[in-house]
Each structure stands twice: as structure tokens, then as C-alpha cells.
Amino acid sequence: MSSVSPVAPTGIPVHSLQPQRRSPTSYASVLIAPAGMLIGLVLLCAAAVLRISFGSKNAEWIAWTVESWIALFEPIYLRVFAKTLGLAAASSILAVVVAFPVAVYMARTRSAALRRTVLICVMLPMLVSLLVQSYGWIVILGPNGILNSVFSRLVDMTEPISLLFNDTGVLLGLVQTSLPLAVLPIASALRTISPEVEEAASVLGASRLAVYRTIILPLAWPGIVAGGLLVFAFNAGAFAVPLLIGGLKVTTAALLIRDEMGTLLNWPFGSVLSVVLMLITMAILFARRMLVSGRGQER
């Protein structure tokens, strides 16, 4: 006996009058379309920079040469990259060390008001312009600044402490401006650790230091690594802080790119520097993924 689909009074099958539901995949495609367009634009710009790096000065889109890549291996440019990566690595380590106690307090405090207050204080550097923060550090670290004035009152100094226009001042500025990038991932990882785990370890006789070494740090390791690498990637391309606090005595890769592409109009070599900086950042992020996944497999 054959089945017959119901027919409406108009003669049109009923199933054709019912509204068609869109699949979840179509909704997801609409939602991710803006992000996809932005990522595509970024990839297009990266491809353009890569193409220019193989050009020559005043013939960026015509010539094909590797002269700019060969010039990258001159000692002066290798020293600039070594200084840039050294400052970024040191700032990421210091930022994580400073951020960890703050993140622990944010994750463990029971007062919502105190948690919001600490969060506001942590996020303030992200709300204030880097130029304003850098000029603030100049006022603090200058020869006649606040820090030297305080030290001169406490200790008899013949000469002011030199903290401006050197690596130390730049390092302090980098740590301060990027501290939120370390605090938030660590605090998020610490919130996933139940306080009952710490209490159980304490009941079993573990000291507070042992609890942190064997329980808290291993479980918060993904957040610590994520925060440190975010700070590293952010400070590896920092421009305003080295320019204002370091002056002409601290040259980083970002300042060198500005000089090559702006002052000297050497776009191919500036593109080479940009590509190398991007590759280093991508390699660090890939190493982070391998490191975190390796620790996860060990557990």
C-alpha cells in the first residue's frame, strides 16, 4: 500500500508549506564570517610584507633578490635581535613572578568587592595610553625624578641612580605595561583548582610550600605558560616604551623597523625584520603548545 503525502486545500503538499530550519553549521558560518575576513586581511598583509622582503629598494614589487636577507646576518642587526629577545624574555619572567601572587589573591579571596578592586587596578595599564605610561616612568626614573628624590633623602648619594635611557628602565616599563597579560591567564587557571585539593594535601601533612610546588604550580602551569608567552609576544614588538624610556641608547627590533621603513625608506630590509619577528613569535607559540601538551601527557 503506497503512502501519500498530505495535501493542503490549495493542492500544495503540506511539508512544502512548513518553514525550513537552518542547520547549526549555517549559523556558525555567519557568526565566524567577520573573524574570517579579519584573519584573511591579516594574512594578505603578511603575504605582502613577505613579497616586499624579496625586493630591492625603490623596486619592491619588481625585483627578486635576497640581498636584504643576507644583510640581516650582519653583527649589528643580530645584536639588536638579541637585545629585543632578551628584554622580552626577562620581562615575561619578571611579569609572571609579579603576577602570580596577585592572581592567587584574585582566585582565592572570597570578597567580590576586593576581587573587583584588584581587577580594576590590574587592568588600568590596558586602559591608559602607552605614551602616558612611558612619560610617567620618565618622571619617576629621571635624574631628578621621584625615585632619585626619595633615595637622596634616605641615603647620602653623590650622583643620582641612572635608571633612564638604559636596559633597566626599559625592562621596568615593559613589565609594568604588560602585567595584565600575565595576571589574567594565571588567575583563570587558578580558579579551576578546587580549594578542597589544597585542604586535603594540608590534612595529609604537606607544608604550604609543598602544596604550591606539587599541586598548585603543576595545575596552573598552562596559565603560567600562556601568560608568560603573551607578555613575550607583546614586548617583542613593543615600540613606545623602548622609544621613550630607552631613548637612542636602547635599540629594539621595532625601532629598527621604524628607522628602515620610515627614515631610510628601505622597505625590503624593514620587511625582512618584520617577517623574522613574526616567525620568532610563531615559533615561541608553537613551543608553548608543545610544552603544555607534553606536561599534560606526563600527568
PDB file of C-alpha atoms in Angstrom:
ATOM      1  CA  MET A   1       0.000   0.000   0.000  1.00  0.00           C
ATOM      2  CA  SER A   2       1.698   3.242  -1.157  1.00  0.00           C
ATOM      3  CA  SER A   3       1.973   6.213   1.179  1.00  0.00           C
ATOM      4  CA  VAL A   4       0.562   9.533   0.008  1.00  0.00           C
ATOM      5  CA  SER A   5       1.792  12.824   1.431  1.00  0.00           C
ATOM      6  CA  PRO A   6      -0.960  15.088   2.824  1.00  0.00           C
ATOM      7  CA  VAL A   7      -2.108  17.841   0.521  1.00  0.00           C
ATOM      8  CA  ALA A   8      -3.316  21.284   1.551  1.00  0.00           C
ATOM      9  CA  PRO A   9      -6.605  22.717   0.186  1.00  0.00           C
ATOM     10  CA  THR A  10      -4.566  24.661  -2.379  1.00  0.00           C
ATOM     11  CA  GLY A  11      -3.123  21.447  -3.771  1.00  0.00           C
ATOM     12  CA  ILE A  12       0.422  22.130  -2.423  1.00  0.00           C
ATOM     13  CA  PRO A  13       1.989  19.410  -0.267  1.00  0.00           C
ATOM     14  CA  VAL A  14       1.905  20.287   3.443  1.00  0.00           C
ATOM     15  CA  HIS A  15       5.636  19.650   4.006  1.00  0.00           C
ATOM     16  CA  SER A  16       6.498  22.348   1.438  1.00  0.00           C
ATOM     17  CA  LEU A  17       4.483  24.942   3.427  1.00  0.00           C
ATOM     18  CA  GLN A  18       6.412  24.342   6.658  1.00  0.00           C
ATOM     19  CA  PRO A  19       9.334  26.739   7.372  1.00  0.00           C
ATOM     20  CA  GLN A  20      12.753  25.296   6.613  1.00  0.00           C
ATOM     21  CA  ARG A  21      15.107  25.225   9.583  1.00  0.00           C
ATOM     22  CA  ARG A  22      18.695  26.236   9.088  1.00  0.00           C
ATOM     23  CA  SER A  23      21.348  23.822  10.240  1.00  0.00           C
ATOM     24  CA  PRO A  24      23.712  24.816  13.079  1.00  0.00           C
ATOM     25  CA  THR A  25      26.544  24.835  10.563  1.00  0.00           C
ATOM     26  CA  SER A  26      24.985  27.699   8.596  1.00  0.00           C
ATOM     27  CA  TYR A  27      24.570  29.789  11.774  1.00  0.00           C
ATOM     28  CA  ALA A  28      28.188  29.116  12.729  1.00  0.00           C
ATOM     29  CA  SER A  29      29.344  30.215   9.278  1.00  0.00           C
ATOM     30  CA  VAL A  30      27.524  33.530   9.648  1.00  0.00           C
ATOM     31  CA  LEU A  31      28.981  34.128  13.110  1.00  0.00           C
ATOM     32  CA  ILE A  32      32.591  33.428  12.164  1.00  0.00           C
ATOM     33  CA  ALA A  33      32.445  35.340   8.869  1.00  0.00           C
ATOM     34  CA  PRO A  34      33.697  38.692  10.346  1.00  0.00           C
ATOM     35  CA  ALA A  35      36.574  36.955  12.137  1.00  0.00           C
ATOM     36  CA  GLY A  36      37.413  35.056   8.957  1.00  0.00           C
ATOM     37  CA  MET A  37      37.509  38.273   6.935  1.00  0.00           C
ATOM     38  CA  LEU A  38      39.809  39.885   9.511  1.00  0.00           C
ATOM     39  CA  ILE A  39      42.142  36.885   9.546  1.00  0.00           C
ATOM     40  CA  GLY A  40      42.161  36.883   5.750  1.00  0.00           C
ATOM     41  CA  LEU A  41      43.112  40.561   5.707  1.00  0.00           C
ATOM     42  CA  VAL A  42      45.946  39.915   8.169  1.00  0.00           C
ATOM     43  CA  LEU A  43      47.226  37.018   6.064  1.00  0.00           C
ATOM     44  CA  LEU A  44      47.059  39.200   2.949  1.00  0.00           C
ATOM     45  CA  CYS A  45      49.118  41.909   4.648  1.00  0.00           C
ATOM     46  CA  ALA A  46      51.618  39.301   5.852  1.00  0.00           C
ATOM     47  CA  ALA A  47      51.939  37.943   2.315  1.00  0.00           C
ATOM     48  CA  ALA A  48      52.563  41.483   1.007  1.00  0.00           C
ATOM     49  CA  VAL A  49      55.294  42.047   3.599  1.00  0.00           C
ATOM     50  CA  LEU A  50      56.884  38.715   2.675  1.00  0.00           C
ATOM     51  CA  ARG A  51      56.879  39.660  -1.010  1.00  0.00           C
ATOM     52  CA  ILE A  52      58.470  43.064  -0.334  1.00  0.00           C
ATOM     53  CA  SER A  53      61.232  41.382   1.693  1.00  0.00           C
ATOM     54  CA  PHE A  54      62.477  39.756  -1.525  1.00  0.00           C
ATOM     55  CA  GLY A  55      62.517  43.045  -3.428  1.00  0.00           C
ATOM     56  CA  SER A  56      65.098  45.806  -3.608  1.00  0.00           C
ATOM     57  CA  LYS A  57      64.955  49.421  -2.535  1.00  0.00           C
ATOM     58  CA  ASN A  58      62.762  51.523  -4.866  1.00  0.00           C
ATOM     59  CA  ALA A  59      61.799  48.326  -6.716  1.00  0.00           C
ATOM     60  CA  GLU A  60      59.904  46.419  -4.074  1.00  0.00           C
ATOM     61  CA  TRP A  61      57.313  44.831  -6.372  1.00  0.00           C
ATOM     62  CA  ILE A  62      59.525  44.308  -9.408  1.00  0.00           C
ATOM     63  CA  ALA A  63      62.878  42.886  -8.343  1.00  0.00           C
ATOM     64  CA  TRP A  64      63.541  39.486  -6.796  1.00  0.00           C
ATOM     65  CA  THR A  65      66.632  39.336  -4.600  1.00  0.00           C
ATOM     66  CA  VAL A  66      67.835  38.003  -1.250  1.00  0.00           C
ATOM     67  CA  GLU A  67      70.217  40.871  -0.500  1.00  0.00           C
ATOM     68  CA  SER A  68      68.085  42.099   2.387  1.00  0.00           C
ATOM     69  CA  TRP A  69      68.002  38.621   3.926  1.00  0.00           C
ATOM     70  CA  ILE A  70      71.784  38.342   3.685  1.00  0.00           C
ATOM     71  CA  ALA A  71      72.204  41.763   5.313  1.00  0.00           C
ATOM     72  CA  LEU A  72      70.190  40.504   8.297  1.00  0.00           C
ATOM     73  CA  PHE A  73      73.157  38.396   9.437  1.00  0.00           C
ATOM     74  CA  GLU A  74      75.430  41.382   9.980  1.00  0.00           C
ATOM     75  CA  PRO A  75      76.572  41.562  13.639  1.00  0.00           C
ATOM     76  CA  ILE A  76      74.871  44.886  14.345  1.00  0.00           C
ATOM     77  CA  TYR A  77      71.435  43.524  13.438  1.00  0.00           C
ATOM     78  CA  LEU A  78      71.998  40.250  15.263  1.00  0.00           C
ATOM     79  CA  ARG A  79      72.818  42.252  18.401  1.00  0.00           C
ATOM     80  CA  VAL A  80      69.579  44.204  18.027  1.00  0.00           C
ATOM     81  CA  PHE A  81      67.541  40.995  17.828  1.00  0.00           C
ATOM     82  CA  ALA A  82      69.448  39.516  20.754  1.00  0.00           C
ATOM     83  CA  LYS A  83      68.647  42.593  22.856  1.00  0.00           C
ATOM     84  CA  THR A  84      64.999  42.532  21.776  1.00  0.00           C
ATOM     85  CA  LEU A  85      64.518  38.871  22.638  1.00  0.00           C
ATOM     86  CA  GLY A  86      66.494  39.247  25.863  1.00  0.00           C
ATOM     87  CA  LEU A  87      64.310  42.118  27.069  1.00  0.00           C
ATOM     88  CA  ALA A  88      61.145  40.260  26.050  1.00  0.00           C
ATOM     89  CA  ALA A  89      62.240  37.070  27.854  1.00  0.00           C
ATOM     90  CA  ALA A  90      63.340  38.914  31.002  1.00  0.00           C
ATOM     91  CA  SER A  91      60.114  40.925  31.100  1.00  0.00           C
ATOM     92  CA  SER A  92      57.993  37.789  30.691  1.00  0.00           C
ATOM     93  CA  ILE A  93      59.771  36.043  33.599  1.00  0.00           C
ATOM     94  CA  LEU A  94      59.509  39.079  35.876  1.00  0.00           C
ATOM     95  CA  ALA A  95      55.887  39.667  34.896  1.00  0.00           C
ATOM     96  CA  VAL A  96      54.955  36.078  35.768  1.00  0.00           C
ATOM     97  CA  VAL A  97      56.780  36.297  39.124  1.00  0.00           C
ATOM     98  CA  VAL A  98      54.979  39.542  39.994  1.00  0.00           C
ATOM     99  CA  ALA A  99      51.629  38.386  38.603  1.00  0.00           C
ATOM    100  CA  PHE A 100      51.446  35.040  40.404  1.00  0.00           C
ATOM    101  CA  PRO A 101      50.756  36.394  43.952  1.00  0.00           C
ATOM    102  CA  VAL A 102      48.212  38.835  42.523  1.00  0.00           C
ATOM    103  CA  ALA A 103      46.497  36.037  40.620  1.00  0.00           C
ATOM    104  CA  VAL A 104      46.449  33.834  43.728  1.00  0.00           C
ATOM    105  CA  TYR A 105      44.765  36.613  45.707  1.00  0.00           C
ATOM    106  CA  MET A 106      42.201  37.193  42.953  1.00  0.00           C
ATOM    107  CA  ALA A 107      41.411  33.477  42.744  1.00  0.00           C
ATOM    108  CA  ARG A 108      41.232  32.799  46.484  1.00  0.00           C
ATOM    109  CA  THR A 109      39.682  35.914  48.007  1.00  0.00           C
ATOM    110  CA  ARG A 110      36.040  35.496  48.995  1.00  0.00           C
ATOM    111  CA  SER A 111      35.203  39.191  48.817  1.00  0.00           C
ATOM    112  CA  ALA A 112      33.745  40.120  45.438  1.00  0.00           C
ATOM    113  CA  ALA A 113      34.418  43.806  46.120  1.00  0.00           C
ATOM    114  CA  LEU A 114      38.118  43.195  46.775  1.00  0.00           C
ATOM    115  CA  ARG A 115      38.345  40.976  43.709  1.00  0.00           C
ATOM    116  CA  ARG A 116      36.825  43.684  41.517  1.00  0.00           C
ATOM    117  CA  THR A 117      39.119  46.313  43.051  1.00  0.00           C
ATOM    118  CA  VAL A 118      42.225  44.257  42.306  1.00  0.00           C
ATOM    119  CA  LEU A 119      40.952  43.541  38.794  1.00  0.00           C
ATOM    120  CA  ILE A 120      40.451  47.261  38.148  1.00  0.00           C
ATOM    121  CA  CYS A 121      43.961  48.033  39.401  1.00  0.00           C
ATOM    122  CA  VAL A 122      45.399  45.277  37.198  1.00  0.00           C
ATOM    123  CA  MET A 123      43.506  46.450  34.110  1.00  0.00           C
ATOM    124  CA  LEU A 124      44.429  50.124  34.483  1.00  0.00           C
ATOM    125  CA  PRO A 125      47.596  49.793  32.327  1.00  0.00           C
ATOM    126  CA  MET A 126      45.418  48.480  29.488  1.00  0.00           C
ATOM    127  CA  LEU A 127      43.111  51.496  29.756  1.00  0.00           C
ATOM    128  CA  VAL A 128      45.839  54.154  29.787  1.00  0.00           C
ATOM    129  CA  SER A 129      47.840  55.030  26.691  1.00  0.00           C
ATOM    130  CA  LEU A 130      51.351  53.615  26.479  1.00  0.00           C
ATOM    131  CA  LEU A 131      52.621  57.133  25.816  1.00  0.00           C
ATOM    132  CA  VAL A 132      51.165  58.377  29.095  1.00  0.00           C
ATOM    133  CA  GLN A 133      52.602  55.413  30.988  1.00  0.00           C
ATOM    134  CA  SER A 134      56.025  55.896  29.403  1.00  0.00           C
ATOM    135  CA  TYR A 135      56.113  59.592  30.266  1.00  0.00           C
ATOM    136  CA  GLY A 136      55.096  58.617  33.791  1.00  0.00           C
ATOM    137  CA  TRP A 137      58.121  56.335  34.022  1.00  0.00           C
ATOM    138  CA  ILE A 138      60.316  59.187  32.774  1.00  0.00           C
ATOM    139  CA  VAL A 139      59.054  61.329  35.660  1.00  0.00           C
ATOM    140  CA  ILE A 140      59.739  58.506  38.124  1.00  0.00           C
ATOM    141  CA  LEU A 141      63.137  57.309  36.829  1.00  0.00           C
ATOM    142  CA  GLY A 142      64.669  60.615  35.708  1.00  0.00           C
ATOM    143  CA  PRO A 143      67.797  62.062  37.367  1.00  0.00           C
ATOM    144  CA  ASN A 144      65.571  64.497  39.277  1.00  0.00           C
ATOM    145  CA  GLY A 145      62.613  62.139  39.371  1.00  0.00           C
ATOM    146  CA  ILE A 146      60.600  60.742  42.229  1.00  0.00           C
ATOM    147  CA  LEU A 147      62.780  57.666  42.775  1.00  0.00           C
ATOM    148  CA  ASN A 148      66.048  59.580  42.999  1.00  0.00           C
ATOM    149  CA  SER A 149      64.451  62.191  45.232  1.00  0.00           C
ATOM    150  CA  VAL A 150      63.338  59.502  47.686  1.00  0.00           C
ATOM    151  CA  PHE A 151      66.744  57.773  47.657  1.00  0.00           C
ATOM    152  CA  SER A 152      68.576  61.065  48.154  1.00  0.00           C
ATOM    153  CA  ARG A 153      66.537  61.684  51.319  1.00  0.00           C
ATOM    154  CA  LEU A 154      67.195  58.202  52.680  1.00  0.00           C
ATOM    155  CA  VAL A 155      70.823  57.760  51.613  1.00  0.00           C
ATOM    156  CA  ASP A 156      73.572  60.301  51.025  1.00  0.00           C
ATOM    157  CA  MET A 157      74.126  59.989  47.270  1.00  0.00           C
ATOM    158  CA  THR A 158      76.707  61.962  45.342  1.00  0.00           C
ATOM    159  CA  GLU A 159      75.189  61.079  41.962  1.00  0.00           C
ATOM    160  CA  PRO A 160      71.626  60.085  41.002  1.00  0.00           C
ATOM    161  CA  ILE A 161      70.843  56.493  40.117  1.00  0.00           C
ATOM    162  CA  SER A 162      70.837  56.003  36.359  1.00  0.00           C
ATOM    163  CA  LEU A 163      67.593  54.172  35.531  1.00  0.00           C
ATOM    164  CA  LEU A 164      66.564  56.138  32.453  1.00  0.00           C
ATOM    165  CA  PHE A 165      67.756  55.568  28.881  1.00  0.00           C
ATOM    166  CA  ASN A 166      69.127  52.103  29.611  1.00  0.00           C
ATOM    167  CA  ASP A 167      68.005  48.472  29.627  1.00  0.00           C
ATOM    168  CA  THR A 168      66.898  48.576  33.274  1.00  0.00           C
ATOM    169  CA  GLY A 169      64.416  51.381  32.748  1.00  0.00           C
ATOM    170  CA  VAL A 170      63.052  49.793  29.579  1.00  0.00           C
ATOM    171  CA  LEU A 171      62.661  46.460  31.400  1.00  0.00           C
ATOM    172  CA  LEU A 172      60.685  48.092  34.220  1.00  0.00           C
ATOM    173  CA  GLY A 173      58.404  49.802  31.707  1.00  0.00           C
ATOM    174  CA  LEU A 174      57.839  46.588  29.757  1.00  0.00           C
ATOM    175  CA  VAL A 175      56.923  44.628  32.884  1.00  0.00           C
ATOM    176  CA  GLN A 176      54.500  47.282  34.123  1.00  0.00           C
ATOM    177  CA  THR A 177      52.695  47.785  30.825  1.00  0.00           C
ATOM    178  CA  SER A 178      52.283  44.062  30.134  1.00  0.00           C
ATOM    179  CA  LEU A 179      51.446  42.846  33.658  1.00  0.00           C
ATOM    180  CA  PRO A 180      47.693  42.333  32.940  1.00  0.00           C
ATOM    181  CA  LEU A 181      48.568  39.874  30.179  1.00  0.00           C
ATOM    182  CA  ALA A 182      50.222  37.651  32.800  1.00  0.00           C
ATOM    183  CA  VAL A 183      47.755  38.114  35.655  1.00  0.00           C
ATOM    184  CA  LEU A 184      44.541  37.193  33.843  1.00  0.00           C
ATOM    185  CA  PRO A 185      45.574  33.783  32.375  1.00  0.00           C
ATOM    186  CA  ILE A 186      47.177  32.715  35.659  1.00  0.00           C
ATOM    187  CA  ALA A 187      44.121  33.778  37.666  1.00  0.00           C
ATOM    188  CA  SER A 188      41.860  31.905  35.248  1.00  0.00           C
ATOM    189  CA  ALA A 189      43.940  28.737  35.653  1.00  0.00           C
ATOM    190  CA  LEU A 190      43.981  29.058  39.445  1.00  0.00           C
ATOM    191  CA  ARG A 191      40.176  29.362  39.601  1.00  0.00           C
ATOM    192  CA  THR A 192      39.882  25.874  38.111  1.00  0.00           C
ATOM    193  CA  ILE A 193      41.793  24.399  41.086  1.00  0.00           C
ATOM    194  CA  SER A 194      39.436  23.448  43.885  1.00  0.00           C
ATOM    195  CA  PRO A 195      40.440  24.709  47.353  1.00  0.00           C
ATOM    196  CA  GLU A 196      39.484  21.260  48.647  1.00  0.00           C
ATOM    197  CA  VAL A 197      42.554  19.828  46.914  1.00  0.00           C
ATOM    198  CA  GLU A 198      44.804  22.168  48.896  1.00  0.00           C
ATOM    199  CA  GLU A 199      42.953  21.348  52.119  1.00  0.00           C
ATOM    200  CA  ALA A 200      43.335  17.613  51.508  1.00  0.00           C
ATOM    201  CA  ALA A 201      47.076  17.988  50.950  1.00  0.00           C
ATOM    202  CA  SER A 202      47.411  20.048  54.133  1.00  0.00           C
ATOM    203  CA  VAL A 203      45.474  17.463  56.133  1.00  0.00           C
ATOM    204  CA  LEU A 204      47.826  14.755  54.845  1.00  0.00           C
ATOM    205  CA  GLY A 205      50.778  16.689  56.262  1.00  0.00           C
ATOM    206  CA  ALA A 206      52.049  18.686  53.278  1.00  0.00           C
ATOM    207  CA  SER A 207      53.521  22.083  54.046  1.00  0.00           C
ATOM    208  CA  ARG A 208      52.294  25.221  52.322  1.00  0.00           C
ATOM    209  CA  LEU A 209      55.394  25.280  50.142  1.00  0.00           C
ATOM    210  CA  ALA A 210      54.933  21.618  49.220  1.00  0.00           C
ATOM    211  CA  VAL A 211      51.291  22.259  48.287  1.00  0.00           C
ATOM    212  CA  TYR A 212      52.325  25.010  45.890  1.00  0.00           C
ATOM    213  CA  ARG A 213      55.222  23.019  44.457  1.00  0.00           C
ATOM    214  CA  THR A 214      53.410  19.723  43.911  1.00  0.00           C
ATOM    215  CA  ILE A 215      49.786  20.788  43.335  1.00  0.00           C
ATOM    216  CA  ILE A 216      49.228  24.466  42.567  1.00  0.00           C
ATOM    217  CA  LEU A 217      52.109  25.086  40.156  1.00  0.00           C
ATOM    218  CA  PRO A 218      51.602  21.905  38.051  1.00  0.00           C
ATOM    219  CA  LEU A 219      47.859  22.505  37.731  1.00  0.00           C
ATOM    220  CA  ALA A 220      48.317  26.214  36.961  1.00  0.00           C
ATOM    221  CA  TRP A 221      51.161  25.516  34.534  1.00  0.00           C
ATOM    222  CA  PRO A 222      49.114  26.117  31.320  1.00  0.00           C
ATOM    223  CA  GLY A 223      48.013  29.530  32.598  1.00  0.00           C
ATOM    224  CA  ILE A 224      51.564  30.431  33.669  1.00  0.00           C
ATOM    225  CA  VAL A 225      52.980  29.490  30.272  1.00  0.00           C
ATOM    226  CA  ALA A 226      50.168  31.307  28.441  1.00  0.00           C
ATOM    227  CA  GLY A 227      50.701  34.473  30.489  1.00  0.00           C
ATOM    228  CA  GLY A 228      54.469  34.411  30.031  1.00  0.00           C
ATOM    229  CA  LEU A 229      54.219  33.917  26.273  1.00  0.00           C
ATOM    230  CA  LEU A 230      51.597  36.639  25.890  1.00  0.00           C
ATOM    231  CA  VAL A 231      53.962  39.038  27.650  1.00  0.00           C
ATOM    232  CA  PHE A 232      56.859  37.850  25.493  1.00  0.00           C
ATOM    233  CA  ALA A 233      54.958  38.295  22.235  1.00  0.00           C
ATOM    234  CA  PHE A 234      53.651  41.705  23.321  1.00  0.00           C
ATOM    235  CA  ASN A 235      57.052  43.031  24.398  1.00  0.00           C
ATOM    236  CA  ALA A 236      58.982  41.556  21.477  1.00  0.00           C
ATOM    237  CA  GLY A 237      57.196  44.070  19.254  1.00  0.00           C
ATOM    238  CA  ALA A 238      57.000  46.902  21.812  1.00  0.00           C
ATOM    239  CA  PHE A 239      57.613  50.341  20.334  1.00  0.00           C
ATOM    240  CA  ALA A 240      56.505  53.191  22.616  1.00  0.00           C
ATOM    241  CA  VAL A 241      58.263  52.011  25.789  1.00  0.00           C
ATOM    242  CA  PRO A 242      61.745  51.450  24.233  1.00  0.00           C
ATOM    243  CA  LEU A 243      61.426  54.668  22.230  1.00  0.00           C
ATOM    244  CA  LEU A 244      60.585  56.956  25.160  1.00  0.00           C
ATOM    245  CA  ILE A 245      62.264  55.252  28.123  1.00  0.00           C
ATOM    246  CA  GLY A 246      65.268  53.909  26.204  1.00  0.00           C
ATOM    247  CA  GLY A 247      65.811  56.969  24.054  1.00  0.00           C
ATOM    248  CA  LEU A 248      68.555  56.479  21.473  1.00  0.00           C
ATOM    249  CA  LYS A 249      70.577  54.155  23.708  1.00  0.00           C
ATOM    250  CA  VAL A 250      68.278  51.108  23.578  1.00  0.00           C
ATOM    251  CA  THR A 251      67.521  49.884  20.063  1.00  0.00           C
ATOM    252  CA  THR A 252      64.991  47.102  19.612  1.00  0.00           C
ATOM    253  CA  ALA A 253      63.659  45.388  16.505  1.00  0.00           C
ATOM    254  CA  ALA A 254      60.533  47.564  16.415  1.00  0.00           C
ATOM    255  CA  LEU A 255      62.602  50.767  16.470  1.00  0.00           C
ATOM    256  CA  LEU A 256      64.890  49.368  13.788  1.00  0.00           C
ATOM    257  CA  ILE A 257      61.886  48.573  11.591  1.00  0.00           C
ATOM    258  CA  ARG A 258      60.636  52.141  12.093  1.00  0.00           C
ATOM    259  CA  ASP A 259      64.002  53.561  11.043  1.00  0.00           C
ATOM    260  CA  GLU A 260      64.374  51.311   7.999  1.00  0.00           C
ATOM    261  CA  MET A 261      60.850  51.760   6.649  1.00  0.00           C
ATOM    262  CA  GLY A 262      60.300  55.368   7.735  1.00  0.00           C
ATOM    263  CA  THR A 263      63.542  57.323   7.840  1.00  0.00           C
ATOM    264  CA  LEU A 264      65.665  55.339   5.361  1.00  0.00           C
ATOM    265  CA  LEU A 265      62.748  54.198   3.151  1.00  0.00           C
ATOM    266  CA  ASN A 266      64.362  50.768   2.922  1.00  0.00           C
ATOM    267  CA  TRP A 267      61.143  48.798   2.780  1.00  0.00           C
ATOM    268  CA  PRO A 268      62.679  45.426   1.772  1.00  0.00           C
ATOM    269  CA  PHE A 269      65.003  45.276   4.776  1.00  0.00           C
ATOM    270  CA  GLY A 270      62.285  46.550   7.097  1.00  0.00           C
ATOM    271  CA  SER A 271      60.036  43.778   5.762  1.00  0.00           C
ATOM    272  CA  VAL A 272      62.769  41.217   6.443  1.00  0.00           C
ATOM    273  CA  LEU A 273      62.956  42.387  10.051  1.00  0.00           C
ATOM    274  CA  SER A 274      59.163  42.207  10.347  1.00  0.00           C
ATOM    275  CA  VAL A 275      58.999  38.689   8.901  1.00  0.00           C
ATOM    276  CA  VAL A 276      61.750  37.442  11.227  1.00  0.00           C
ATOM    277  CA  LEU A 277      59.990  38.963  14.241  1.00  0.00           C
ATOM    278  CA  MET A 278      56.726  37.262  13.226  1.00  0.00           C
ATOM    279  CA  LEU A 279      58.472  33.914  12.715  1.00  0.00           C
ATOM    280  CA  ILE A 280      60.124  34.118  16.129  1.00  0.00           C
ATOM    281  CA  THR A 281      56.782  34.855  17.779  1.00  0.00           C
ATOM    282  CA  MET A 282      55.098  31.967  15.949  1.00  0.00           C
ATOM    283  CA  ALA A 283      57.930  29.618  16.936  1.00  0.00           C
ATOM    284  CA  ILE A 284      57.541  30.614  20.586  1.00  0.00           C
ATOM    285  CA  LEU A 285      53.784  29.996  20.450  1.00  0.00           C
ATOM    286  CA  PHE A 286      54.358  26.601  18.823  1.00  0.00           C
ATOM    287  CA  ALA A 287      56.893  25.721  21.529  1.00  0.00           C
ATOM    288  CA  ARG A 288      54.332  26.726  24.160  1.00  0.00           C
ATOM    289  CA  ARG A 289      51.763  24.381  22.650  1.00  0.00           C
ATOM    290  CA  MET A 290      54.236  21.503  22.606  1.00  0.00           C
ATOM    291  CA  LEU A 291      55.359  22.249  26.167  1.00  0.00           C
ATOM    292  CA  VAL A 292      51.838  22.385  27.592  1.00  0.00           C
ATOM    293  CA  SER A 293      50.728  19.262  25.721  1.00  0.00           C
ATOM    294  CA  GLY A 294      53.848  17.446  26.907  1.00  0.00           C
ATOM    295  CA  ARG A 295      53.129  18.302  30.535  1.00  0.00           C
ATOM    296  CA  GLY A 296      49.532  17.180  30.051  1.00  0.00           C
ATOM    297  CA  GLN A 297      50.658  13.769  28.741  1.00  0.00           C
ATOM    298  CA  GLU A 298      53.021  13.335  31.691  1.00  0.00           C
ATOM    299  CA  ARG A 299      50.155  13.838  34.128  1.00  0.00           C
TER     300      ARG A 299
END
